[in-house]
CSV table of C-alpha atoms in Angstrom, one decimal:
chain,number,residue,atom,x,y,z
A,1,UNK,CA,-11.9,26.4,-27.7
A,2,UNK,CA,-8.8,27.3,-29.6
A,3,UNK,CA,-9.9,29.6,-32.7
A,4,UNK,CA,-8.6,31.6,-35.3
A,5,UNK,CA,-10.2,33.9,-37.5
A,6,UNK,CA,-8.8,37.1,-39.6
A,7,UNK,CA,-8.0,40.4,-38.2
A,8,UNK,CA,-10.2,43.2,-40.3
A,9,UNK,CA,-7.9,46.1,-39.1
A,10,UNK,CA,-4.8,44.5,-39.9
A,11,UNK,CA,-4.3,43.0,-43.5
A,12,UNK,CA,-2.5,39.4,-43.2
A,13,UNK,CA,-3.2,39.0,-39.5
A,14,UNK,CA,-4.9,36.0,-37.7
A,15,UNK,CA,-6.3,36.9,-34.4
A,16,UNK,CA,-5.9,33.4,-31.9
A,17,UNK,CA,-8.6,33.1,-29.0
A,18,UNK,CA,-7.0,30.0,-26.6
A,19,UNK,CA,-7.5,29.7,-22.9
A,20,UNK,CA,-5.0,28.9,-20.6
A,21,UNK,CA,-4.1,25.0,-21.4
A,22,UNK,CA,-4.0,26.0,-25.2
A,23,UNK,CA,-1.2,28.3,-24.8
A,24,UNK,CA,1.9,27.1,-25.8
A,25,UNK,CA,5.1,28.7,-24.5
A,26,UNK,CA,6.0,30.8,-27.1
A,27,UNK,CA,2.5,31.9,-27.4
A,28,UNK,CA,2.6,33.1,-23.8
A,29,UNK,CA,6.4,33.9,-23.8
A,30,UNK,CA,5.5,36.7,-26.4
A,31,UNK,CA,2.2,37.9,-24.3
A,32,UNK,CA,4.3,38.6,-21.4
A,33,UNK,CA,6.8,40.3,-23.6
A,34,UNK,CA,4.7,42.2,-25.3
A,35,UNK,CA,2.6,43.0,-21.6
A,36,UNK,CA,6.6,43.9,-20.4
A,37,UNK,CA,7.3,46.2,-23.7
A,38,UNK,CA,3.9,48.8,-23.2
A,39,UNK,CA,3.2,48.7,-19.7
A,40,UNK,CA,6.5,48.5,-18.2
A,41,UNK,CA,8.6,50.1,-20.3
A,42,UNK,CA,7.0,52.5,-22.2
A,43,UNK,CA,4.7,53.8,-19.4
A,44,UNK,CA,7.0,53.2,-16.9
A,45,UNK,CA,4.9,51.4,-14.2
A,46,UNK,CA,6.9,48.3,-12.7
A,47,UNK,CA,4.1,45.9,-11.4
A,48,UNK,CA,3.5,42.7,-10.5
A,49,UNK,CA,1.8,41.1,-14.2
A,50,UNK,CA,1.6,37.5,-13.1
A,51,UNK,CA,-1.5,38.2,-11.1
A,52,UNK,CA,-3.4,34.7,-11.0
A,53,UNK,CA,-6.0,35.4,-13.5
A,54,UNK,CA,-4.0,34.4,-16.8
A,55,UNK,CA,-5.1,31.2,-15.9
A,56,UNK,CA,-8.5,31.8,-15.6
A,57,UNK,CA,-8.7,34.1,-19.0
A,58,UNK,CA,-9.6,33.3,-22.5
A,59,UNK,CA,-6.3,35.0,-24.3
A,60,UNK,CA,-7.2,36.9,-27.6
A,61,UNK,CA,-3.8,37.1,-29.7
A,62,UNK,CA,-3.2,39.1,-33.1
A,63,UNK,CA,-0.7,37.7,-34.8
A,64,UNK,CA,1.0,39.5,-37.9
A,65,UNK,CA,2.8,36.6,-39.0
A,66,UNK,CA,5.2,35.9,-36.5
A,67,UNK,CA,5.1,38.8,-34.6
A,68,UNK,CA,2.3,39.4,-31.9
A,69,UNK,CA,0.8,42.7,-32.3
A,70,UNK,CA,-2.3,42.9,-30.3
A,71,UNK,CA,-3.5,41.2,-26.9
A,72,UNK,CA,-7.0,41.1,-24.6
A,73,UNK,CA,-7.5,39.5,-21.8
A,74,UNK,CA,-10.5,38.2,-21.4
A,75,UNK,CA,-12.4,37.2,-17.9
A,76,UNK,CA,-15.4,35.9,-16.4
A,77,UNK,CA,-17.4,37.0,-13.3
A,78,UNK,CA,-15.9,37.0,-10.1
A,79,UNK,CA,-11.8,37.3,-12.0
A,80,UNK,CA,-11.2,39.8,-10.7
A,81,UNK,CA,-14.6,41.9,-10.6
A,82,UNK,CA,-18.6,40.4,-9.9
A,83,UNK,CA,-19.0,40.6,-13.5
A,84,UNK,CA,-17.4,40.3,-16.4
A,85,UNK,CA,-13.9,41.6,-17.6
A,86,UNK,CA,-11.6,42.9,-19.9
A,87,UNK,CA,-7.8,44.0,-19.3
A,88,UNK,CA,-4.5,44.1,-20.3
A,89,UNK,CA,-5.5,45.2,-24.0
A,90,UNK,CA,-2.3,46.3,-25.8
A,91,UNK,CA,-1.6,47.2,-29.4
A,92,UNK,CA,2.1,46.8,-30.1
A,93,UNK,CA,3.7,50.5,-31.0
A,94,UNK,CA,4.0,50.1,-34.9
A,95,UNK,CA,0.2,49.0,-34.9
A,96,UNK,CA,-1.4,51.9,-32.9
A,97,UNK,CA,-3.6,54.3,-35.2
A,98,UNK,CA,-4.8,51.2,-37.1
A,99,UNK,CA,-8.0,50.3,-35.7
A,100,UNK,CA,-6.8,47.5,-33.9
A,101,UNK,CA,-7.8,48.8,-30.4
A,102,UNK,CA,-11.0,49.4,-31.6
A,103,UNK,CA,-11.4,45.6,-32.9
A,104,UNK,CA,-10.0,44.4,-30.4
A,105,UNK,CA,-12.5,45.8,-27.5
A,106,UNK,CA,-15.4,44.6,-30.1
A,107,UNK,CA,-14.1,41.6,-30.3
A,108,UNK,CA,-13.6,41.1,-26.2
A,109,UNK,CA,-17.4,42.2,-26.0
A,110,UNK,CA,-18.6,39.4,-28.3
A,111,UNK,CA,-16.4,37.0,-26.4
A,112,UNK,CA,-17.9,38.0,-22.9
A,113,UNK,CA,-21.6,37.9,-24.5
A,114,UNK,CA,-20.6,34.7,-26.0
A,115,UNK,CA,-18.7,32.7,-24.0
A,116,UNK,CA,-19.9,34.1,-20.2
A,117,UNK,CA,-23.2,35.4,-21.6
A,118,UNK,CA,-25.5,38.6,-21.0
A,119,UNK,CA,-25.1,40.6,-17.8
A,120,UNK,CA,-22.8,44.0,-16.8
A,121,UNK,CA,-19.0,44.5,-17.6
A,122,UNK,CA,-16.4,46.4,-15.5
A,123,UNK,CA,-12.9,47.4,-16.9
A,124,UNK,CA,-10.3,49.3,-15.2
A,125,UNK,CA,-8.9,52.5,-17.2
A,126,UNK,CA,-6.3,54.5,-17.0
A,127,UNK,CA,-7.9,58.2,-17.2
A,128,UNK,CA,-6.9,59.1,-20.6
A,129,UNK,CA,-9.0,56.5,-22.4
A,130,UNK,CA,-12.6,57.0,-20.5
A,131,UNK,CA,-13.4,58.6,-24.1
A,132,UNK,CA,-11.9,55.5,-25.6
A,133,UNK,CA,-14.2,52.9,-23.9
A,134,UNK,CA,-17.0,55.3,-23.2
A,135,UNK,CA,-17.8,55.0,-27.5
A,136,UNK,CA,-18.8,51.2,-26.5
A,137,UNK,CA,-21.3,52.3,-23.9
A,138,UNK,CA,-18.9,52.2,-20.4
A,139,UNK,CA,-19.6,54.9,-18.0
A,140,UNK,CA,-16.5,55.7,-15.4
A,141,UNK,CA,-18.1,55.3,-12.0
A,142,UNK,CA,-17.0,57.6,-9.2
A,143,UNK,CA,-13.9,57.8,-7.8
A,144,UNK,CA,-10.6,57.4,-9.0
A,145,UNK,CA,-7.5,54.3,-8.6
A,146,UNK,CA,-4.1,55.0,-8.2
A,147,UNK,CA,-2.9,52.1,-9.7
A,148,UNK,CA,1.0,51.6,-10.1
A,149,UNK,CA,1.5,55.4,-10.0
A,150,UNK,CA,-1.1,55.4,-12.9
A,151,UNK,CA,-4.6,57.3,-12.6
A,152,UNK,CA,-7.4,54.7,-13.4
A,153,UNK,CA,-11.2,54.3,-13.0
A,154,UNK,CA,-13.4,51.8,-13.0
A,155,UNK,CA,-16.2,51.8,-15.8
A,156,UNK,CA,-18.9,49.9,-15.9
A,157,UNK,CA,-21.0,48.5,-19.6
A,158,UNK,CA,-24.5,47.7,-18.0
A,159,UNK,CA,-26.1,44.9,-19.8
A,160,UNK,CA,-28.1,46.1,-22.7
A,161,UNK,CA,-31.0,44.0,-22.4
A,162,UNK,CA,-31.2,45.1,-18.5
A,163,UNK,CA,-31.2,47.8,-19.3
A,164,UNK,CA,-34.1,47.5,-21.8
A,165,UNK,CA,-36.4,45.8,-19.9
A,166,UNK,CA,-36.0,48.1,-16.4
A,167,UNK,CA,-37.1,50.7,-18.8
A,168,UNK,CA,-40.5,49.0,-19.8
């Protein structure tokens, strides 16, 4: 399964799509690190990362050279959610404003549709980007998650084609 193609938001970048087995140590070494740097650090939200689903994932890395500058995890129905998922999507600080995030949640659509095929997707999200994910058609459901001191909600990406034919 291990991929690489080139990163349209980031000139010189490769983006790496490996699951679990494919990662080497550095690979997941910097991940982590990176995962460490946004979440815990600069958002200040200590929390448990090694959650048991890193192993079930398909890891999207952006690499700019050496340096890893963009992650998704990507996972199938029933890891964590009934359908499909998305998480843990960081753009290192030096690469936000770039169009990275963007590519990086069109990318992780693909993915799903490709790899787990057609059906819903859930995401959890912290508050301030509903606007974010709602430009790629997720709705926030109701009610809200307190989440590692952090307000998120659950939005949901109904599956297009679903959604077409419940209309006919």
């Amino acid at each position: 399964m291990r991929m690489l193609s080139d990163c349209s938001s980031v000139e010189g970048a490769t983006i790496v799509m490996s699951d679990w087995r494919e990662l080497t140590k550095d690979e997941l070494y910097a991940i982590l690190r990176l995962r460490q740097e946004v979440f815990v650090l600069e958002q200040y939200c200590p929390f448990v990362d090694a959650d048991d689903l890193d192993q079930k994932a398909i890891h999207m890395a952006v690499w700019d050279g050496e340096d890893l500058v963009g992650y998704s995890r990507i996972l199938p129905a029933g890891a964590p959610y009934e359908e499909s998922s998305f998480g843990r999507l960081i753009v290192a600080k030096s690469f936000r404003s770039t169009g990275l995030g963007t590519e990086l949640v069109e990318r992780s659509l693909k993915i799903i549709e490709e790899y787990f095929g057609p059906g819903d997707i859930r995401i959890m999200a912290q508050h301030y980007l509903i606007p974010f994910y709602g430009r790629f058609g997720f709705r926030a459901l109701k009610g809200r998650v307190w989440e590692d001191d952090i307000l998120h909600f659950y939005m949901i990406k109904e599956d297009e084609s679903r959604v077409r034919h419940a209309a006919d």
